[in-house]
Short mmCIF file of C-alpha atoms and ligand atoms in Angstrom, two decimals:
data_model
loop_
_atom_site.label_atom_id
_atom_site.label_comp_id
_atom_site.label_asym_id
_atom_site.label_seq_id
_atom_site.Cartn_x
_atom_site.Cartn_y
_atom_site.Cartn_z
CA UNK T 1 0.00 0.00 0.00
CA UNK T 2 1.42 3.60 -0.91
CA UNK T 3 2.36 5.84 1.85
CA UNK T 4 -0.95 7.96 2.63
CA UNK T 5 0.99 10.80 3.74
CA UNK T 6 2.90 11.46 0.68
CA UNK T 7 -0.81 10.34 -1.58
CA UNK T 8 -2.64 13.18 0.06
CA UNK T 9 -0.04 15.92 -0.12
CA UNK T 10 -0.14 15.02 -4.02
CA UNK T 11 -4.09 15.25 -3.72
CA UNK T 12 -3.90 18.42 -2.26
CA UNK T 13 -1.54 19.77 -4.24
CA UNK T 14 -3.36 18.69 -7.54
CA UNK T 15 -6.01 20.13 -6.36
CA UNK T 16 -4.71 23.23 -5.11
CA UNK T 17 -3.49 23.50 -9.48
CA UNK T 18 -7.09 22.87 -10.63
CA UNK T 19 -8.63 25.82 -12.95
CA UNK T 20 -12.30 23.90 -12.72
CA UNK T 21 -13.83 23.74 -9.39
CA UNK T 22 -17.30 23.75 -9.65
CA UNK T 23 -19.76 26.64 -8.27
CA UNK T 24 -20.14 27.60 -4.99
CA UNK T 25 -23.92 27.29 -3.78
CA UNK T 26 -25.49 30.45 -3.92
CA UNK T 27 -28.87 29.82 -2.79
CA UNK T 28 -28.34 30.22 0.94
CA UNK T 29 -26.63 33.78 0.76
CA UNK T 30 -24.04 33.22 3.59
CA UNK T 31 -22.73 29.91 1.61
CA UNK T 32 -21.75 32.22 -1.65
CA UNK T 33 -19.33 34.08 0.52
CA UNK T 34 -17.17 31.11 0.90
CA UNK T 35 -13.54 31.41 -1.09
CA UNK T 36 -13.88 28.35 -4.01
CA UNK T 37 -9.99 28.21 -3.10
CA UNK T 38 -10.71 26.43 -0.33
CA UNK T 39 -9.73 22.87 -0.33
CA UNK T 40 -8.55 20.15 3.03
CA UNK T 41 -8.71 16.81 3.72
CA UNK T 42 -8.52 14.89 6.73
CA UNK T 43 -8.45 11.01 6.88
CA UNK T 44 -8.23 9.09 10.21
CA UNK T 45 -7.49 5.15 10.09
CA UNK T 46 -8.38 2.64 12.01
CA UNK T 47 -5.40 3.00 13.88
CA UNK T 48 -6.47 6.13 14.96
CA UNK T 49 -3.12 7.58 12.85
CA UNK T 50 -4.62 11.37 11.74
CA UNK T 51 -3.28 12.49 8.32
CA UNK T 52 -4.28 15.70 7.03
CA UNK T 53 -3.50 18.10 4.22
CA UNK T 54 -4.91 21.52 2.75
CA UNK T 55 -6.89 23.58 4.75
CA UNK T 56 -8.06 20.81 6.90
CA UNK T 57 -8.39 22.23 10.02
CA UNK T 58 -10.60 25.44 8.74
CA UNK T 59 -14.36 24.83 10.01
CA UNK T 60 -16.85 24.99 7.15
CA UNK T 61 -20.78 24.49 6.98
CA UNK T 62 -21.45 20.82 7.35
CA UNK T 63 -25.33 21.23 5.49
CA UNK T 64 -26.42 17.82 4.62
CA UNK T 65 -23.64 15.68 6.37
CA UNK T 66 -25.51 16.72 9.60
CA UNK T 67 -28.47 14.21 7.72
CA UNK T 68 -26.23 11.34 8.99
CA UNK T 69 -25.94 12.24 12.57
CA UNK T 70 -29.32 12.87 13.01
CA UNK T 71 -30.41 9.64 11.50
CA UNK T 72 -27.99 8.38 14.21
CA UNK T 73 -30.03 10.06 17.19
CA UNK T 74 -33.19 9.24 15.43
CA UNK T 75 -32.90 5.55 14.76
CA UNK T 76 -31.61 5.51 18.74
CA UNK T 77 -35.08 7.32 19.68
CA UNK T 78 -37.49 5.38 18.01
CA UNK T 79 -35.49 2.16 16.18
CA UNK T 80 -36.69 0.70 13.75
CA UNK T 81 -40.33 2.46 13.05
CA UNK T 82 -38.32 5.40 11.39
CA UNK T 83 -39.05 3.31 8.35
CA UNK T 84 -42.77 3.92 8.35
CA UNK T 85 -42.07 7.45 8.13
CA UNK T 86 -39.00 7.48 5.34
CA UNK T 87 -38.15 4.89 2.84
CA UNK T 88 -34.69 3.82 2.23
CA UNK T 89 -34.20 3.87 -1.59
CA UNK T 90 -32.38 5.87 -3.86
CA UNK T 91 -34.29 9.28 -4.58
CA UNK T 92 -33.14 9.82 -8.86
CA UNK T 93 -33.90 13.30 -7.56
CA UNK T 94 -32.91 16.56 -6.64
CA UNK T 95 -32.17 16.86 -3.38
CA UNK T 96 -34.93 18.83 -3.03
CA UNK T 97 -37.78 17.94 -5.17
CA UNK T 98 -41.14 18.16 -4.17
CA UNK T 99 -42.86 16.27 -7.08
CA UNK T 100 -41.82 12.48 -6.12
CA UNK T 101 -42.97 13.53 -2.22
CA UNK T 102 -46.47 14.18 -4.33
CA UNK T 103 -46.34 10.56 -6.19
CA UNK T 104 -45.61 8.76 -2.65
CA UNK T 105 -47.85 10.54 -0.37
CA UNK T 106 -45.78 12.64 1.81
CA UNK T 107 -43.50 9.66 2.68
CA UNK T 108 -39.74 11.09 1.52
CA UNK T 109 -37.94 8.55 -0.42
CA UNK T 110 -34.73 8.22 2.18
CA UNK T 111 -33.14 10.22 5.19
CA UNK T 112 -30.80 11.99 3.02
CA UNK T 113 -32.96 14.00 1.00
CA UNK T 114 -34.32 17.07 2.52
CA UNK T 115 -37.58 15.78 3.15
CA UNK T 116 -36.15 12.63 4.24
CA UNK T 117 -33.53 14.45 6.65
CA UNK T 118 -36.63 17.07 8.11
CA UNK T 119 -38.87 13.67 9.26
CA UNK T 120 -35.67 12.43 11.21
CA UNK T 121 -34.88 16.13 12.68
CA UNK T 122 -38.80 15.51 13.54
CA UNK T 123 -37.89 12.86 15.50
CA UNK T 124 -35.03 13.85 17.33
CA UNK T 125 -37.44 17.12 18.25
CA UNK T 126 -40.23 15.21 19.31
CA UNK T 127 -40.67 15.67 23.13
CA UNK T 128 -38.70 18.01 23.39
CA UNK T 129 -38.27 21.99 23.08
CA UNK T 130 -35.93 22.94 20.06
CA UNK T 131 -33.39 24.25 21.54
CA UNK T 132 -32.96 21.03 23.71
CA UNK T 133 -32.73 19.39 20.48
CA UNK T 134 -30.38 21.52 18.97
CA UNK T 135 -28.48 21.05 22.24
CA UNK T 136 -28.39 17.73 21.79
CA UNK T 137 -27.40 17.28 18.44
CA UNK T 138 -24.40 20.12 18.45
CA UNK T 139 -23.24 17.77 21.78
CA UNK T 140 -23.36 15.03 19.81
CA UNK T 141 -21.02 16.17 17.14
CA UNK T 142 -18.62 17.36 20.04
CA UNK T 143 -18.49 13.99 21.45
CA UNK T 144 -17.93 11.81 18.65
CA UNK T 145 -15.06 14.75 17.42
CA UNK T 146 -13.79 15.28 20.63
CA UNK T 147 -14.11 18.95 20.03
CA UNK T 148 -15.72 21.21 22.45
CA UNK T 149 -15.52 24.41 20.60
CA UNK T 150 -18.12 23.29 17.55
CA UNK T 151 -21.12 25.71 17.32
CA UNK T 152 -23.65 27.05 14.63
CA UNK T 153 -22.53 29.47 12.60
CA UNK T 154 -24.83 32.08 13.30
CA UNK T 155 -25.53 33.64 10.44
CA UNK T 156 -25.54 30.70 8.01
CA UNK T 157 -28.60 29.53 9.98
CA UNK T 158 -30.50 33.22 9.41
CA UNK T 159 -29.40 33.19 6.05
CA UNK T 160 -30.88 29.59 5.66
CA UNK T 161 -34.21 30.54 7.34
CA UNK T 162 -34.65 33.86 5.68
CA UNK T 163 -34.37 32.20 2.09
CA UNK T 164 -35.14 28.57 3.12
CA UNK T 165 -38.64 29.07 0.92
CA UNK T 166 -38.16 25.00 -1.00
CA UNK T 167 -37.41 23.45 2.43
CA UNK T 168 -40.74 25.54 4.38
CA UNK T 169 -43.17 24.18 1.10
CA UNK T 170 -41.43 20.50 1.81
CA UNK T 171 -42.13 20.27 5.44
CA UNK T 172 -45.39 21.91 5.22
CA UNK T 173 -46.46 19.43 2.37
CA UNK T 174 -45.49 16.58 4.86
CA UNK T 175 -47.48 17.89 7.69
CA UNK T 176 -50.28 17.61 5.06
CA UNK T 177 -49.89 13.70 4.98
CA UNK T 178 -49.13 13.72 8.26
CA UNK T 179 -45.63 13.09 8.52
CA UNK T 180 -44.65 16.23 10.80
CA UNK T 181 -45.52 15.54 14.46
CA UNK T 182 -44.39 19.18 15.65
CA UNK T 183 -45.03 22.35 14.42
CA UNK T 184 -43.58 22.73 10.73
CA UNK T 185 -41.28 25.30 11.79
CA UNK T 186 -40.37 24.00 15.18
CA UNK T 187 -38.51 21.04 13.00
CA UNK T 188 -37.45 23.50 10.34
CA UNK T 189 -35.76 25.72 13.07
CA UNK T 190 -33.93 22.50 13.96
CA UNK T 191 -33.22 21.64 10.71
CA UNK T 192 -31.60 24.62 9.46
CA UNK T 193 -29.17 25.30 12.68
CA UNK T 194 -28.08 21.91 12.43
CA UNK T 195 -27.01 22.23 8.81
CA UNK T 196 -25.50 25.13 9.65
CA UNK T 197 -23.30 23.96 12.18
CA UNK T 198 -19.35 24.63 11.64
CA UNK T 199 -16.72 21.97 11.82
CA UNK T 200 -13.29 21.33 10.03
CA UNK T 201 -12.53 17.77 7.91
CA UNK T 202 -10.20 16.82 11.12
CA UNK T 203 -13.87 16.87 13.35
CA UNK T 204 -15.73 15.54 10.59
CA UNK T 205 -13.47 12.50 10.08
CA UNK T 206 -13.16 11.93 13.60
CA UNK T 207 -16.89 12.24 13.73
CA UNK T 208 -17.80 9.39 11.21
CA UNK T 209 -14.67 7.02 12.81
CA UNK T 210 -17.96 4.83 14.63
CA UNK T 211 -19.41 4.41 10.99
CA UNK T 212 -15.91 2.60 9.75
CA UNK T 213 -15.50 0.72 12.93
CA UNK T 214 -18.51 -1.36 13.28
CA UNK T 215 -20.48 1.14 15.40
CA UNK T 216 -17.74 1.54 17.75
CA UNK T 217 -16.18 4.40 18.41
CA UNK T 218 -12.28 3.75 19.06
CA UNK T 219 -11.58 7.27 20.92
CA UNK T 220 -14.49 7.43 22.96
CA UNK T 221 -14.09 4.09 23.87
CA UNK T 222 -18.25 4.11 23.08
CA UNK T 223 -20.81 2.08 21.43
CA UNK T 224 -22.37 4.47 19.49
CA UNK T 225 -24.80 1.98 17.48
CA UNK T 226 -24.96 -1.48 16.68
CA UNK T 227 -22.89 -3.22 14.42
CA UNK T 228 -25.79 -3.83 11.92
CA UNK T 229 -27.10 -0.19 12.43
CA UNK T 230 -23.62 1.14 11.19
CA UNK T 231 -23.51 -1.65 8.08
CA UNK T 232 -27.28 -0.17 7.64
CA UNK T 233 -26.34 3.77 7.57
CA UNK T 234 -22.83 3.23 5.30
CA UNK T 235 -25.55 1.61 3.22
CA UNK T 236 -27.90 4.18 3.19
CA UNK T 237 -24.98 6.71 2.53
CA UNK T 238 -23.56 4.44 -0.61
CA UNK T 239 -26.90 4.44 -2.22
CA UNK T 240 -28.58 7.77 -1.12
CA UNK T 241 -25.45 9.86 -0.13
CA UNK T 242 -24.63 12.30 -2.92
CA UNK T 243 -28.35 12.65 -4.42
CA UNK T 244 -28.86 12.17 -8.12
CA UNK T 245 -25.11 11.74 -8.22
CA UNK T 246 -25.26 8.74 -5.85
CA UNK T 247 -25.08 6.41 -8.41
CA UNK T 248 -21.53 8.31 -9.64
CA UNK T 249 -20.02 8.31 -6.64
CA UNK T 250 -20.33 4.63 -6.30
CA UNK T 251 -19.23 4.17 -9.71
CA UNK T 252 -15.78 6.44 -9.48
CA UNK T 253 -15.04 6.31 -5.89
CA UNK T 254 -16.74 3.55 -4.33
CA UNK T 255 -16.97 4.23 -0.60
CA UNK T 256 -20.42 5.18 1.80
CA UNK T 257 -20.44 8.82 1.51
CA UNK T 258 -22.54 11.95 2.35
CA UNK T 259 -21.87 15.48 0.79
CA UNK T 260 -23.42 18.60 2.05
CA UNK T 261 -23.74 21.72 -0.24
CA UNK T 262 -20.85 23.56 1.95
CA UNK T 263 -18.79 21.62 0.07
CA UNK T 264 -18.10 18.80 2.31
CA UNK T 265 -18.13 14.92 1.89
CA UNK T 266 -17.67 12.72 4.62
CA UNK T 267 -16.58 9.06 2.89
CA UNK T 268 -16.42 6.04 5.29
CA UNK T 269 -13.50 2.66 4.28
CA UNK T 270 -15.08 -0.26 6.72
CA UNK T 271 -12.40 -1.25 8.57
CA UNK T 272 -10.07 1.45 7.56
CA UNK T 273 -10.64 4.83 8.00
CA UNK T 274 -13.32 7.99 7.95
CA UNK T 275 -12.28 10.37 5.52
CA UNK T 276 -13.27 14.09 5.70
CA UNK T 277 -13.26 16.33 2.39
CA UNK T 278 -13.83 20.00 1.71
CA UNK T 279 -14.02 22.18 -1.16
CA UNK T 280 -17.03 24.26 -1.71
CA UNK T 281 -17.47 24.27 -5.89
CA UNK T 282 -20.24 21.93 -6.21
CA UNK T 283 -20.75 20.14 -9.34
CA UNK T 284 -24.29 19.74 -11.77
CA UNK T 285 -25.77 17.21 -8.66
CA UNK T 286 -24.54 19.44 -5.71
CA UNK T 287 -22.13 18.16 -5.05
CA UNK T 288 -17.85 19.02 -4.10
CA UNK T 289 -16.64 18.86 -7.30
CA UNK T 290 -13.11 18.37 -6.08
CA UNK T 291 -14.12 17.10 -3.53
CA UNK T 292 -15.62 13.89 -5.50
CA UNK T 293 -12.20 14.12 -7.28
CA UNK T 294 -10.01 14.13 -4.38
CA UNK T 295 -11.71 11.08 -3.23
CA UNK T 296 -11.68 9.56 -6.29
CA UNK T 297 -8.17 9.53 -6.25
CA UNK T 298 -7.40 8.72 -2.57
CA UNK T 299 -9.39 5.29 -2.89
CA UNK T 300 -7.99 4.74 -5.88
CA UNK T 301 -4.27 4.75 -4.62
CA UNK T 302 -5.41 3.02 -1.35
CA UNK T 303 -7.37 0.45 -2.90
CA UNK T 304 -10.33 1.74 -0.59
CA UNK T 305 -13.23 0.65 -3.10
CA UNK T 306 -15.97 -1.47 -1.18
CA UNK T 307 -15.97 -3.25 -4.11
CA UNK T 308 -12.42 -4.48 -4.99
CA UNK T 309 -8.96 -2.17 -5.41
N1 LIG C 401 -29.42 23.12 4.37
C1 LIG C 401 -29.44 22.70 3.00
C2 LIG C 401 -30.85 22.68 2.48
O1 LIG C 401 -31.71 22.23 3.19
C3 LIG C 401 -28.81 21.35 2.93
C4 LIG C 401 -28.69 20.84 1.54
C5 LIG C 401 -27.42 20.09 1.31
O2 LIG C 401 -26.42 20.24 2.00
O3 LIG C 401 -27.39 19.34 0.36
O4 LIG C 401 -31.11 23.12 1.40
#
């Protein structure tokens, strides 16, 4: 195996060269301010060995990677009847169409779509006010990074909610069928802060290390979930992680993954190591553009592919 050190300074510095780097997301305001220069990576292994190149340790919006750690705190609330409320298969959608919500009766096709991911913030809410929620959510990301000092950006959250028009029609729609329990924007305020919660690829990857260890989470020396539950998220990330571009990801970098329109992909090696990536140009799905790239060629040298090197 090649030395990772030396393959992701070459990442980075490929990277670093690259004239085409996708658009930065522009439809939350605050996100558009973001320099496209902007690239890290952070991979920890199962050794618990940290490697990390780029701007790494800069803390960006997490957006949609927050989906998987809610799904996390959901499925530990209420198991396995989450699947009445959100199916489990690939959307062949934007990431946040309303139209196929119409065709299935409110019920969003998986957690990682924005439907999907406001019925689990729904459930972690659920008995309890929001900001207890929030609370417990933001902790959660503390604990499994072992950093104290992650918070919400501020004013991504106001930009979110002052523009957040798709994602207000969505939950509304669902409350419709039936499919909100709390007050549409009660789960939308939750929603929204926890996308917009800051961390850097060195807490992200030490974040998703329970997802490439069976559950377990080596520096906590926690359970965090089962080891079926973790097999069943990296799953749900292969097949519904990137959107309409799931089915690409699998293809050219092979790995459970989950990108969030600040430019960030989490990727998850069982057995080897949770991988943290960052570079806000998104491509024509929405997602990192170099970010897919970068990754792309990381489990390429590794031989990281869940489905042969
Ligand atoms: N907060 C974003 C939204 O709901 C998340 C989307 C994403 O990261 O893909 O639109």
């Amino acid at each position: 195996m090649p030395e990772i050190v030396a393959v992701l300074a070459e990442i980075a510095d490929q990277m670093a060269r690259e004239s085409e780097r996708g658009r930065v997301a522009s439809y939350i305001p605050q996100l558009a301010r973001v320099d496209p220069k902007k690239f890290g990576i952070a991979v920890v292994t199962a050794e618990g060995a940290v490697h990390v190149a780029g701007d790494a340790e800069e803390p960006f919006s997490i957006q949609s990677i927050s989906k998987v750690f809610t799904l996390t705190l959901a499925l530990g609330r209420v198991g396995d009847t989450l699947w009445r409320r959100v199916g489990r298969e690939p959307s062949g959608n934007a990431f946040n169409s309303i139209a196929q919500l119409e065709r299935e009766n409110g019920v969003p096709r998986n957690p990682f779509i924005n439907a999907g991911a406001i019925v689990v913030t729904d459930v972690v809410l659920s008995g309890h006010p929001p900001k207890e929620a929030l609370g417990d959510i933001v902790q959660f990301m503390r604990f499994l990074a072992g950093n104290e000092e992650i918070v919400v950006d501020k004013a991504v959250a106001q930009s979110e909610t002052a523009t957040g028009y798709r994602n207000v029609a969505l939950a509304n729609y669902m409350k419709a069928f039936g499919n909100i329990e709390n007050p549409p924007e009660m789960t939308l305020g939750v929603y929204f802060h926890q996308c917009a919660i800051a961390m850097s690829c060195r807490d992200l990857a030490h974040a998703g290390r329970f997802l490439a260890e069976d559950g377990h989470h080596p520096a906590t020396r926690r359970r965090v979930v089962s080891r079926e539950r973790a097999r069943r998220i990296n799953a749900l990330m292969l097949m519904c992680g990137h959107y309409d571009g799931s089915g690409d990801f699998a293809f050219k970098v092979g790995i459970p993954g989950k990108s969030g329109v600040g430019g960030g992909i989490l990727g998850i090696v069982p057995g080897e190591a949770s991988i943290c990536v960052w570079s806000p140009g998104l491509n024509a799905t929405g997602n990192s553009h170099l970010g897919s790239l970068a990754l792309e060629r990381l489990t390429k040298a590794m031989g990281w592919s869940v489905f042969g090197a």
